[in-house]
Amino acid sequence: MKEQNNRSEFTIGLDLGERRHRFCALNGKGEVVEEGSVLNDRASLARLTARYGGALAVMEAGAHSPWVSRYLEGLGWEVIVSNPRKVRAIYQHERKSDRRDALMLARIGRMDRALLYPVRHGSEEAQQDLLRIKLRDSLVRARVALINSVRFSLKSLGYGVSNPSSERFHKVAMESLPEVVREMIAPSVQALAELSARIAVLEREISLLARTKYPQTLWLQQVLRSRSNHGALLCVEDRRPEAF
């Protein structure tokens, strides 16, 4: 606790939201000195940090905690990101209250940091690598859904499509169909062609990323007997090469 007091007497509990973040500031005596909310943007957070230089901030892990925690640390705050499931077990209330959540996070952070079960966010670069993989997977799911839609539409009209790979579906879907039917499915087939092209570009980028930044994925792909991105996903999420 002495180390924390040397840094700053203030502890700030932050309940992160989509549009606004609720905050509660405690002084060195554990007294509430300010409560309020700030917009979910960098300028508003910067104004808050200016009022409480070098404070300890406590927040739960969530959609915004990676960038918010990195930003606050860059402005000189110490940040603890807590495990929400563990922390909620301590103070869970039947009625959700952002004000209460911010207060309890601040009090727990001031009392015993171990009770927060801190989690570690990686760098922004690692997060971008992970998002690249997840966005590619989203495109793949969109392609599968569109293929199924085209296939079922043709089936309802009494036409079938062979079973090519997803990458080749747009190349064979128009074969042996009447002109009126081809015109009907043409927009979807064109969208499939574009999706496949975008997916191919992302796969090349991810493959290069795996070879240059996460070489341990090559070993994982051998173990998984797959050319999938699962190995890269595991490595980026863990962020510790020695774990593999």
PDB file of N, CA and C in Angstrom, residues 45-143:
ATOM      1  N   LEU A  45     -11.293  11.017 -21.456  1.00  0.00           N
ATOM      2  CA  LEU A  45     -10.442  10.289 -20.519  1.00  0.00           C
ATOM      3  C   LEU A  45      -9.208  11.105 -20.152  1.00  0.00           C
ATOM      4  N   ALA A  46      -8.670  11.831 -21.116  1.00  0.00           N
ATOM      5  CA  ALA A  46      -7.494  12.662 -20.843  1.00  0.00           C
ATOM      6  C   ALA A  46      -7.819  13.746 -19.822  1.00  0.00           C
ATOM      7  N   ARG A  47      -9.016  14.324 -19.920  1.00  0.00           N
ATOM      8  CA  ARG A  47      -9.411  15.351 -18.949  1.00  0.00           C
ATOM      9  C   ARG A  47      -9.554  14.762 -17.549  1.00  0.00           C
ATOM     10  N   LEU A  48     -10.032  13.520 -17.475  1.00  0.00           N
ATOM     11  CA  LEU A  48     -10.148  12.866 -16.170  1.00  0.00           C
ATOM     12  C   LEU A  48      -8.775  12.599 -15.568  1.00  0.00           C
ATOM     13  N   THR A  49      -7.849  12.111 -16.370  1.00  0.00           N
ATOM     14  CA  THR A  49      -6.508  11.827 -15.846  1.00  0.00           C
ATOM     15  C   THR A  49      -5.801  13.103 -15.403  1.00  0.00           C
ATOM     16  N   ALA A  50      -6.114  14.218 -16.043  1.00  0.00           N
ATOM     17  CA  ALA A  50      -5.481  15.482 -15.663  1.00  0.00           C
ATOM     18  C   ALA A  50      -5.883  15.904 -14.255  1.00  0.00           C
ATOM     19  N   ARG A  51      -7.086  15.502 -13.820  1.00  0.00           N
ATOM     20  CA  ARG A  51      -7.551  15.867 -12.478  1.00  0.00           C
ATOM     21  C   ARG A  51      -6.955  14.967 -11.404  1.00  0.00           C
ATOM     22  N   TYR A  52      -6.552  13.757 -11.785  1.00  0.00           N
ATOM     23  CA  TYR A  52      -6.038  12.796 -10.807  1.00  0.00           C
ATOM     24  C   TYR A  52      -4.742  12.186 -11.340  1.00  0.00           C
ATOM     25  N   GLY A  53      -3.716  12.994 -11.387  1.00  0.00           N
ATOM     26  CA  GLY A  53      -2.446  12.543 -11.943  1.00  0.00           C
ATOM     27  C   GLY A  53      -1.872  11.345 -11.205  1.00  0.00           C
ATOM     28  N   GLY A  54      -1.451  10.337 -11.970  1.00  0.00           N
ATOM     29  CA  GLY A  54      -0.800   9.168 -11.399  1.00  0.00           C
ATOM     30  C   GLY A  54      -1.694   8.270 -10.584  1.00  0.00           C
ATOM     31  N   ALA A  55      -3.011   8.349 -10.770  1.00  0.00           N
ATOM     32  CA  ALA A  55      -3.948   7.558  -9.972  1.00  0.00           C
ATOM     33  C   ALA A  55      -3.894   6.082 -10.347  1.00  0.00           C
ATOM     34  N   LEU A  56      -4.489   5.268  -9.491  1.00  0.00           N
ATOM     35  CA  LEU A  56      -4.702   3.854  -9.783  1.00  0.00           C
ATOM     36  C   LEU A  56      -6.111   3.705 -10.325  1.00  0.00           C
ATOM     37  N   ALA A  57      -6.256   3.138 -11.503  1.00  0.00           N
ATOM     38  CA  ALA A  57      -7.569   2.906 -12.106  1.00  0.00           C
ATOM     39  C   ALA A  57      -7.879   1.420 -12.081  1.00  0.00           C
ATOM     40  N   VAL A  58      -9.118   1.103 -11.765  1.00  0.00           N
ATOM     41  CA  VAL A  58      -9.571  -0.288 -11.728  1.00  0.00           C
ATOM     42  C   VAL A  58     -10.782  -0.418 -12.639  1.00  0.00           C
ATOM     43  N   MET A  59     -10.741  -1.375 -13.545  1.00  0.00           N
ATOM     44  CA  MET A  59     -11.848  -1.613 -14.471  1.00  0.00           C
ATOM     45  C   MET A  59     -11.982  -3.102 -14.716  1.00  0.00           C
ATOM     46  N   GLU A  60     -13.141  -3.507 -15.201  1.00  0.00           N
ATOM     47  CA  GLU A  60     -13.353  -4.905 -15.554  1.00  0.00           C
ATOM     48  C   GLU A  60     -12.963  -5.139 -17.013  1.00  0.00           C
ATOM     49  N   ALA A  61     -12.525  -6.354 -17.298  1.00  0.00           N
ATOM     50  CA  ALA A  61     -12.200  -6.722 -18.674  1.00  0.00           C
ATOM     51  C   ALA A  61     -13.465  -6.709 -19.524  1.00  0.00           C
ATOM     52  N   GLY A  62     -13.351  -6.172 -20.720  1.00  0.00           N
ATOM     53  CA  GLY A  62     -14.494  -6.097 -21.618  1.00  0.00           C
ATOM     54  C   GLY A  62     -14.073  -5.588 -22.973  1.00  0.00           C
ATOM     55  N   ALA A  63     -15.045  -5.197 -23.777  1.00  0.00           N
ATOM     56  CA  ALA A  63     -14.762  -4.782 -25.152  1.00  0.00           C
ATOM     57  C   ALA A  63     -13.837  -3.578 -25.217  1.00  0.00           C
ATOM     58  N   HIS A  64     -13.989  -2.636 -24.284  1.00  0.00           N
ATOM     59  CA  HIS A  64     -13.214  -1.398 -24.348  1.00  0.00           C
ATOM     60  C   HIS A  64     -11.982  -1.405 -23.447  1.00  0.00           C
ATOM     61  N   SER A  65     -11.877  -2.384 -22.561  1.00  0.00           N
ATOM     62  CA  SER A  65     -10.767  -2.354 -21.594  1.00  0.00           C
ATOM     63  C   SER A  65      -9.377  -2.431 -22.232  1.00  0.00           C
ATOM     64  N   PRO A  66      -9.169  -3.121 -23.361  1.00  0.00           N
ATOM     65  CA  PRO A  66      -7.808  -3.132 -23.926  1.00  0.00           C
ATOM     66  C   PRO A  66      -7.302  -1.743 -24.292  1.00  0.00           C
ATOM     67  N   TRP A  67      -8.089  -1.008 -25.079  1.00  0.00           N
ATOM     68  CA  TRP A  67      -7.580   0.304 -25.511  1.00  0.00           C
ATOM     69  C   TRP A  67      -7.647   1.334 -24.392  1.00  0.00           C
ATOM     70  N   VAL A  68      -8.666   1.268 -23.541  1.00  0.00           N
ATOM     71  CA  VAL A  68      -8.762   2.228 -22.440  1.00  0.00           C
ATOM     72  C   VAL A  68      -7.601   2.047 -21.471  1.00  0.00           C
ATOM     73  N   SER A  69      -7.284   0.808 -21.125  1.00  0.00           N
ATOM     74  CA  SER A  69      -6.187   0.569 -20.176  1.00  0.00           C
ATOM     75  C   SER A  69      -4.855   1.027 -20.754  1.00  0.00           C
ATOM     76  N   ARG A  70      -4.616   0.738 -22.037  1.00  0.00           N
ATOM     77  CA  ARG A  70      -3.366   1.184 -22.651  1.00  0.00           C
ATOM     78  C   ARG A  70      -3.293   2.709 -22.696  1.00  0.00           C
ATOM     79  N   TYR A  71      -4.412   3.335 -23.002  1.00  0.00           N
ATOM     80  CA  TYR A  71      -4.426   4.797 -23.107  1.00  0.00           C
ATOM     81  C   TYR A  71      -4.163   5.446 -21.751  1.00  0.00           C
ATOM     82  N   LEU A  72      -4.810   4.960 -20.711  1.00  0.00           N
ATOM     83  CA  LEU A  72      -4.617   5.529 -19.377  1.00  0.00           C
ATOM     84  C   LEU A  72      -3.195   5.309 -18.878  1.00  0.00           C
ATOM     85  N   GLU A  73      -2.632   4.147 -19.159  1.00  0.00           N
ATOM     86  CA  GLU A  73      -1.240   3.901 -18.768  1.00  0.00           C
ATOM     87  C   GLU A  73      -0.307   4.865 -19.486  1.00  0.00           C
ATOM     88  N   GLY A  74      -0.615   5.155 -20.739  1.00  0.00           N
ATOM     89  CA  GLY A  74       0.200   6.104 -21.487  1.00  0.00           C
ATOM     90  C   GLY A  74       0.140   7.510 -20.925  1.00  0.00           C
ATOM     91  N   LEU A  75      -0.934   7.817 -20.188  1.00  0.00           N
ATOM     92  CA  LEU A  75      -1.084   9.131 -19.566  1.00  0.00           C
ATOM     93  C   LEU A  75      -0.592   9.144 -18.120  1.00  0.00           C
ATOM     94  N   GLY A  76       0.039   8.048 -17.698  1.00  0.00           N
ATOM     95  CA  GLY A  76       0.661   8.039 -16.385  1.00  0.00           C
ATOM     96  C   GLY A  76      -0.114   7.373 -15.278  1.00  0.00           C
ATOM     97  N   TRP A  77      -1.261   6.811 -15.569  1.00  0.00           N
ATOM     98  CA  TRP A  77      -2.009   6.091 -14.540  1.00  0.00           C
ATOM     99  C   TRP A  77      -1.517   4.652 -14.432  1.00  0.00           C
ATOM    100  N   GLU A  78      -1.685   4.089 -13.250  1.00  0.00           N
ATOM    101  CA  GLU A  78      -1.517   2.651 -13.074  1.00  0.00           C
ATOM    102  C   GLU A  78      -2.886   2.025 -13.271  1.00  0.00           C
ATOM    103  N   VAL A  79      -2.957   0.929 -14.004  1.00  0.00           N
ATOM    104  CA  VAL A  79      -4.251   0.346 -14.349  1.00  0.00           C
ATOM    105  C   VAL A  79      -4.284  -1.127 -13.966  1.00  0.00           C
ATOM    106  N   ILE A  80      -5.376  -1.526 -13.335  1.00  0.00           N
ATOM    107  CA  ILE A  80      -5.646  -2.935 -13.063  1.00  0.00           C
ATOM    108  C   ILE A  80      -6.918  -3.308 -13.806  1.00  0.00           C
ATOM    109  N   VAL A  81      -6.834  -4.338 -14.632  1.00  0.00           N
ATOM    110  CA  VAL A  81      -8.006  -4.863 -15.331  1.00  0.00           C
ATOM    111  C   VAL A  81      -8.419  -6.142 -14.619  1.00  0.00           C
ATOM    112  N   SER A  82      -9.624  -6.154 -14.090  1.00  0.00           N
ATOM    113  CA  SER A  82     -10.062  -7.273 -13.260  1.00  0.00           C
ATOM    114  C   SER A  82     -10.825  -8.313 -14.071  1.00  0.00           C
ATOM    115  N   ASN A  83     -10.885  -9.513 -13.520  1.00  0.00           N
ATOM    116  CA  ASN A  83     -11.685 -10.591 -14.095  1.00  0.00           C
ATOM    117  C   ASN A  83     -13.133 -10.381 -13.656  1.00  0.00           C
ATOM    118  N   PRO A  84     -14.042 -10.052 -14.561  1.00  0.00           N
ATOM    119  CA  PRO A  84     -15.405  -9.684 -14.146  1.00  0.00           C
ATOM    120  C   PRO A  84     -16.153 -10.802 -13.442  1.00  0.00           C
ATOM    121  N   ARG A  85     -15.973 -12.049 -13.858  1.00  0.00           N
ATOM    122  CA  ARG A  85     -16.699 -13.139 -13.217  1.00  0.00           C
ATOM    123  C   ARG A  85     -16.262 -13.335 -11.777  1.00  0.00           C
ATOM    124  N   LYS A  86     -14.957 -13.208 -11.543  1.00  0.00           N
ATOM    125  CA  LYS A  86     -14.446 -13.368 -10.185  1.00  0.00           C
ATOM    126  C   LYS A  86     -14.886 -12.219  -9.290  1.00  0.00           C
ATOM    127  N   VAL A  87     -14.773 -11.002  -9.801  1.00  0.00           N
ATOM    128  CA  VAL A  87     -15.080  -9.826  -8.988  1.00  0.00           C
ATOM    129  C   VAL A  87     -16.568  -9.730  -8.706  1.00  0.00           C
ATOM    130  N   ARG A  88     -17.402 -10.053  -9.692  1.00  0.00           N
ATOM    131  CA  ARG A  88     -18.845  -9.967  -9.491  1.00  0.00           C
ATOM    132  C   ARG A  88     -19.309 -10.898  -8.376  1.00  0.00           C
ATOM    133  N   ALA A  89     -18.586 -12.000  -8.183  1.00  0.00           N
ATOM    134  CA  ALA A  89     -18.953 -12.927  -7.113  1.00  0.00           C
ATOM    135  C   ALA A  89     -18.805 -12.285  -5.741  1.00  0.00           C
ATOM    136  N   ILE A  90     -17.990 -11.237  -5.647  1.00  0.00           N
ATOM    137  CA  ILE A  90     -17.756 -10.578  -4.362  1.00  0.00           C
ATOM    138  C   ILE A  90     -18.880  -9.607  -4.033  1.00  0.00           C
ATOM    139  N   TYR A  91     -19.339  -8.852  -5.034  1.00  0.00           N
ATOM    140  CA  TYR A  91     -20.307  -7.798  -4.721  1.00  0.00           C
ATOM    141  C   TYR A  91     -21.555  -7.846  -5.592  1.00  0.00           C
ATOM    142  N   GLN A  92     -21.831  -8.985  -6.226  1.00  0.00           N
ATOM    143  CA  GLN A  92     -22.968  -9.080  -7.131  1.00  0.00           C
ATOM    144  C   GLN A  92     -24.261  -8.634  -6.451  1.00  0.00           C
ATOM    145  N   HIS A  93     -25.014  -7.794  -7.139  1.00  0.00           N
ATOM    146  CA  HIS A  93     -26.296  -7.314  -6.639  1.00  0.00           C
ATOM    147  C   HIS A  93     -27.358  -7.653  -7.664  1.00  0.00           C
ATOM    148  N   GLU A  94     -28.580  -7.909  -7.188  1.00  0.00           N
ATOM    149  CA  GLU A  94     -29.645  -8.319  -8.098  1.00  0.00           C
ATOM    150  C   GLU A  94     -30.025  -7.225  -9.093  1.00  0.00           C
ATOM    151  N   ARG A  95     -29.737  -5.981  -8.739  1.00  0.00           N
ATOM    152  CA  ARG A  95     -30.038  -4.872  -9.643  1.00  0.00           C
ATOM    153  C   ARG A  95     -28.742  -4.235 -10.125  1.00  0.00           C
ATOM    154  N   LYS A  96     -28.593  -4.140 -11.445  1.00  0.00           N
ATOM    155  CA  LYS A  96     -27.397  -3.563 -12.046  1.00  0.00           C
ATOM    156  C   LYS A  96     -27.334  -2.071 -11.752  1.00  0.00           C
ATOM    157  N   SER A  97     -26.155  -1.600 -11.322  1.00  0.00           N
ATOM    158  CA  SER A  97     -25.954  -0.180 -11.062  1.00  0.00           C
ATOM    159  C   SER A  97     -24.535   0.187 -11.443  1.00  0.00           C
ATOM    160  N   ASP A  98     -24.390   1.024 -12.484  1.00  0.00           N
ATOM    161  CA  ASP A  98     -23.057   1.450 -12.907  1.00  0.00           C
ATOM    162  C   ASP A  98     -22.358   2.228 -11.803  1.00  0.00           C
ATOM    163  N   ARG A  99     -23.119   3.028 -11.069  1.00  0.00           N
ATOM    164  CA  ARG A  99     -22.538   3.812  -9.977  1.00  0.00           C
ATOM    165  C   ARG A  99     -21.974   2.891  -8.902  1.00  0.00           C
ATOM    166  N   ARG A 100     -22.748   1.878  -8.517  1.00  0.00           N
ATOM    167  CA  ARG A 100     -22.279   0.938  -7.500  1.00  0.00           C
ATOM    168  C   ARG A 100     -21.070   0.152  -7.998  1.00  0.00           C
ATOM    169  N   ASP A 101     -21.102  -0.249  -9.259  1.00  0.00           N
ATOM    170  CA  ASP A 101     -19.986  -1.018  -9.810  1.00  0.00           C
ATOM    171  C   ASP A 101     -18.689  -0.221  -9.763  1.00  0.00           C
ATOM    172  N   ALA A 102     -18.745   1.049 -10.154  1.00  0.00           N
ATOM    173  CA  ALA A 102     -17.545   1.887 -10.129  1.00  0.00           C
ATOM    174  C   ALA A 102     -17.025   2.042  -8.709  1.00  0.00           C
ATOM    175  N   LEU A 103     -17.943   2.241  -7.758  1.00  0.00           N
ATOM    176  CA  LEU A 103     -17.547   2.392  -6.355  1.00  0.00           C
ATOM    177  C   LEU A 103     -16.895   1.122  -5.825  1.00  0.00           C
ATOM    178  N   MET A 104     -17.499  -0.032  -6.103  1.00  0.00           N
ATOM    179  CA  MET A 104     -16.965  -1.289  -5.577  1.00  0.00           C
ATOM    180  C   MET A 104     -15.613  -1.621  -6.198  1.00  0.00           C
ATOM    181  N   LEU A 105     -15.438  -1.342  -7.483  1.00  0.00           N
ATOM    182  CA  LEU A 105     -14.140  -1.579  -8.108  1.00  0.00           C
ATOM    183  C   LEU A 105     -13.058  -0.738  -7.440  1.00  0.00           C
ATOM    184  N   ALA A 106     -13.383   0.510  -7.150  1.00  0.00           N
ATOM    185  CA  ALA A 106     -12.408   1.380  -6.487  1.00  0.00           C
ATOM    186  C   ALA A 106     -12.090   0.873  -5.087  1.00  0.00           C
ATOM    187  N   ARG A 107     -13.117   0.460  -4.345  1.00  0.00           N
ATOM    188  CA  ARG A 107     -12.891   0.002  -2.971  1.00  0.00           C
ATOM    189  C   ARG A 107     -12.072  -1.288  -2.940  1.00  0.00           C
ATOM    190  N   ILE A 108     -12.392  -2.219  -3.825  1.00  0.00           N
ATOM    191  CA  ILE A 108     -11.641  -3.479  -3.852  1.00  0.00           C
ATOM    192  C   ILE A 108     -10.202  -3.227  -4.269  1.00  0.00           C
ATOM    193  N   GLY A 109     -10.001  -2.369  -5.264  1.00  0.00           N
ATOM    194  CA  GLY A 109      -8.641  -2.053  -5.699  1.00  0.00           C
ATOM    195  C   GLY A 109      -7.827  -1.404  -4.605  1.00  0.00           C
ATOM    196  N   ARG A 110      -8.471  -0.606  -3.783  1.00  0.00           N
ATOM    197  CA  ARG A 110      -7.766   0.061  -2.686  1.00  0.00           C
ATOM    198  C   ARG A 110      -7.499  -0.903  -1.532  1.00  0.00           C
ATOM    199  N   MET A 111      -8.391  -1.865  -1.347  1.00  0.00           N
ATOM    200  CA  MET A 111      -8.294  -2.771  -0.212  1.00  0.00           C
ATOM    201  C   MET A 111      -7.322  -3.924  -0.471  1.00  0.00           C
ATOM    202  N   ASP A 112      -7.535  -4.659  -1.570  1.00  0.00           N
ATOM    203  CA  ASP A 112      -6.723  -5.852  -1.839  1.00  0.00           C
ATOM    204  C   ASP A 112      -6.767  -6.141  -3.334  1.00  0.00           C
ATOM    205  N   ARG A 113      -5.704  -5.838  -4.023  1.00  0.00           N
ATOM    206  CA  ARG A 113      -5.667  -6.013  -5.480  1.00  0.00           C
ATOM    207  C   ARG A 113      -5.823  -7.468  -5.895  1.00  0.00           C
ATOM    208  N   ALA A 114      -5.395  -8.386  -5.046  1.00  0.00           N
ATOM    209  CA  ALA A 114      -5.481  -9.801  -5.403  1.00  0.00           C
ATOM    210  C   ALA A 114      -6.925 -10.232  -5.614  1.00  0.00           C
ATOM    211  N   LEU A 115      -7.868  -9.574  -4.935  1.00  0.00           N
ATOM    212  CA  LEU A 115      -9.276  -9.921  -5.073  1.00  0.00           C
ATOM    213  C   LEU A 115      -9.826  -9.566  -6.448  1.00  0.00           C
ATOM    214  N   LEU A 116      -9.087  -8.767  -7.194  1.00  0.00           N
ATOM    215  CA  LEU A 116      -9.518  -8.381  -8.540  1.00  0.00           C
ATOM    216  C   LEU A 116      -9.189  -9.441  -9.582  1.00  0.00           C
ATOM    217  N   TYR A 117      -8.346 -10.409  -9.223  1.00  0.00           N
ATOM    218  CA  TYR A 117      -7.896 -11.430 -10.175  1.00  0.00           C
ATOM    219  C   TYR A 117      -7.486 -10.760 -11.489  1.00  0.00           C
ATOM    220  N   PRO A 118      -6.438  -9.926 -11.446  1.00  0.00           N
ATOM    221  CA  PRO A 118      -6.065  -9.128 -12.622  1.00  0.00           C
ATOM    222  C   PRO A 118      -5.815  -9.988 -13.860  1.00  0.00           C
ATOM    223  N   VAL A 119      -6.260  -9.468 -14.997  1.00  0.00           N
ATOM    224  CA  VAL A 119      -5.994 -10.109 -16.283  1.00  0.00           C
ATOM    225  C   VAL A 119      -5.037  -9.218 -17.065  1.00  0.00           C
ATOM    226  N   ARG A 120      -4.376  -9.809 -18.038  1.00  0.00           N
ATOM    227  CA  ARG A 120      -3.368  -9.085 -18.807  1.00  0.00           C
ATOM    228  C   ARG A 120      -3.834  -8.893 -20.242  1.00  0.00           C
ATOM    229  N   HIS A 121      -3.865  -7.657 -20.673  1.00  0.00           N
ATOM    230  CA  HIS A 121      -4.117  -7.371 -22.079  1.00  0.00           C
ATOM    231  C   HIS A 121      -2.778  -7.252 -22.797  1.00  0.00           C
ATOM    232  N   GLY A 122      -2.745  -7.710 -24.039  1.00  0.00           N
ATOM    233  CA  GLY A 122      -1.530  -7.598 -24.822  1.00  0.00           C
ATOM    234  C   GLY A 122      -1.383  -6.213 -25.430  1.00  0.00           C
ATOM    235  N   SER A 123      -0.393  -6.077 -26.259  1.00  0.00           N
ATOM    236  CA  SER A 123      -0.141  -4.805 -26.930  1.00  0.00           C
ATOM    237  C   SER A 123      -1.197  -4.561 -28.003  1.00  0.00           C
ATOM    238  N   GLU A 124      -1.270  -3.337 -28.476  1.00  0.00           N
ATOM    239  CA  GLU A 124      -2.194  -3.016 -29.562  1.00  0.00           C
ATOM    240  C   GLU A 124      -1.832  -3.795 -30.822  1.00  0.00           C
ATOM    241  N   GLU A 125      -0.550  -4.005 -31.038  1.00  0.00           N
ATOM    242  CA  GLU A 125      -0.111  -4.762 -32.213  1.00  0.00           C
ATOM    243  C   GLU A 125      -0.614  -6.198 -32.151  1.00  0.00           C
ATOM    244  N   ALA A 126      -0.500  -6.827 -30.965  1.00  0.00           N
ATOM    245  CA  ALA A 126      -0.985  -8.197 -30.811  1.00  0.00           C
ATOM    246  C   ALA A 126      -2.501  -8.253 -30.975  1.00  0.00           C
ATOM    247  N   GLN A 127      -3.196  -7.241 -30.473  1.00  0.00           N
ATOM    248  CA  GLN A 127      -4.645  -7.199 -30.621  1.00  0.00           C
ATOM    249  C   GLN A 127      -5.037  -7.088 -32.088  1.00  0.00           C
ATOM    250  N   GLN A 128      -4.314  -6.286 -32.852  1.00  0.00           N
ATOM    251  CA  GLN A 128      -4.612  -6.149 -34.276  1.00  0.00           C
ATOM    252  C   GLN A 128      -4.358  -7.463 -35.016  1.00  0.00           C
ATOM    253  N   ASP A 129      -3.304  -8.178 -34.634  1.00  0.00           N
ATOM    254  CA  ASP A 129      -3.036  -9.479 -35.256  1.00  0.00           C
ATOM    255  C   ASP A 129      -4.187 -10.443 -34.987  1.00  0.00           C
ATOM    256  N   LEU A 130      -4.666 -10.441 -33.748  1.00  0.00           N
ATOM    257  CA  LEU A 130      -5.771 -11.319 -33.381  1.00  0.00           C
ATOM    258  C   LEU A 130      -7.052 -10.934 -34.119  1.00  0.00           C
ATOM    259  N   LEU A 131      -7.315  -9.643 -34.219  1.00  0.00           N
ATOM    260  CA  LEU A 131      -8.522  -9.185 -34.906  1.00  0.00           C
ATOM    261  C   LEU A 131      -8.476  -9.513 -36.390  1.00  0.00           C
ATOM    262  N   ARG A 132      -7.285  -9.489 -36.974  1.00  0.00           N
ATOM    263  CA  ARG A 132      -7.154  -9.844 -38.387  1.00  0.00           C
ATOM    264  C   ARG A 132      -7.631 -11.282 -38.615  1.00  0.00           C
ATOM    265  N   ILE A 133      -7.253 -12.177 -37.711  1.00  0.00           N
ATOM    266  CA  ILE A 133      -7.677 -13.576 -37.817  1.00  0.00           C
ATOM    267  C   ILE A 133      -9.187 -13.698 -37.626  1.00  0.00           C
ATOM    268  N   LYS A 134      -9.712 -12.991 -36.638  1.00  0.00           N
ATOM    269  CA  LYS A 134     -11.145 -13.089 -36.353  1.00  0.00           C
ATOM    270  C   LYS A 134     -11.985 -12.480 -37.470  1.00  0.00           C
ATOM    271  N   LEU A 135     -11.507 -11.403 -38.069  1.00  0.00           N
ATOM    272  CA  LEU A 135     -12.245 -10.798 -39.171  1.00  0.00           C
ATOM    273  C   LEU A 135     -12.251 -11.710 -40.391  1.00  0.00           C
ATOM    274  N   ARG A 136     -11.146 -12.399 -40.616  1.00  0.00           N
ATOM    275  CA  ARG A 136     -11.110 -13.371 -41.709  1.00  0.00           C
ATOM    276  C   ARG A 136     -12.143 -14.471 -41.460  1.00  0.00           C
ATOM    277  N   ASP A 137     -12.230 -14.940 -40.212  1.00  0.00           N
ATOM    278  CA  ASP A 137     -13.206 -15.976 -39.884  1.00  0.00           C
ATOM    279  C   ASP A 137     -14.636 -15.472 -40.075  1.00  0.00           C
ATOM    280  N   SER A 138     -14.874 -14.197 -39.804  1.00  0.00           N
ATOM    281  CA  SER A 138     -16.205 -13.620 -40.020  1.00  0.00           C
ATOM    282  C   SER A 138     -16.568 -13.631 -41.500  1.00  0.00           C
ATOM    283  N   LEU A 139     -15.593 -13.331 -42.352  1.00  0.00           N
ATOM    284  CA  LEU A 139     -15.843 -13.377 -43.795  1.00  0.00           C
ATOM    285  C   LEU A 139     -16.133 -14.802 -44.258  1.00  0.00           C
ATOM    286  N   VAL A 140     -15.430 -15.764 -43.681  1.00  0.00           N
ATOM    287  CA  VAL A 140     -15.670 -17.166 -44.043  1.00  0.00           C
ATOM    288  C   VAL A 140     -17.093 -17.572 -43.667  1.00  0.00           C
ATOM    289  N   ARG A 141     -17.533 -17.179 -42.476  1.00  0.00           N
ATOM    290  CA  ARG A 141     -18.901 -17.510 -42.055  1.00  0.00           C
ATOM    291  C   ARG A 141     -19.930 -16.837 -42.957  1.00  0.00           C
ATOM    292  N   ALA A 142     -19.647 -15.600 -43.360  1.00  0.00           N
ATOM    293  CA  ALA A 142     -20.563 -14.900 -44.266  1.00  0.00           C
ATOM    294  C   ALA A 142     -20.635 -15.617 -45.610  1.00  0.00           C
ATOM    295  N   ARG A 143     -19.498 -16.120 -46.083  1.00  0.00           N
ATOM    296  CA  ARG A 143     -19.484 -16.841 -47.357  1.00  0.00           C
ATOM    297  C   ARG A 143     -20.292 -18.129 -47.268  1.00  0.00           C
TER     298      ARG A 143
END
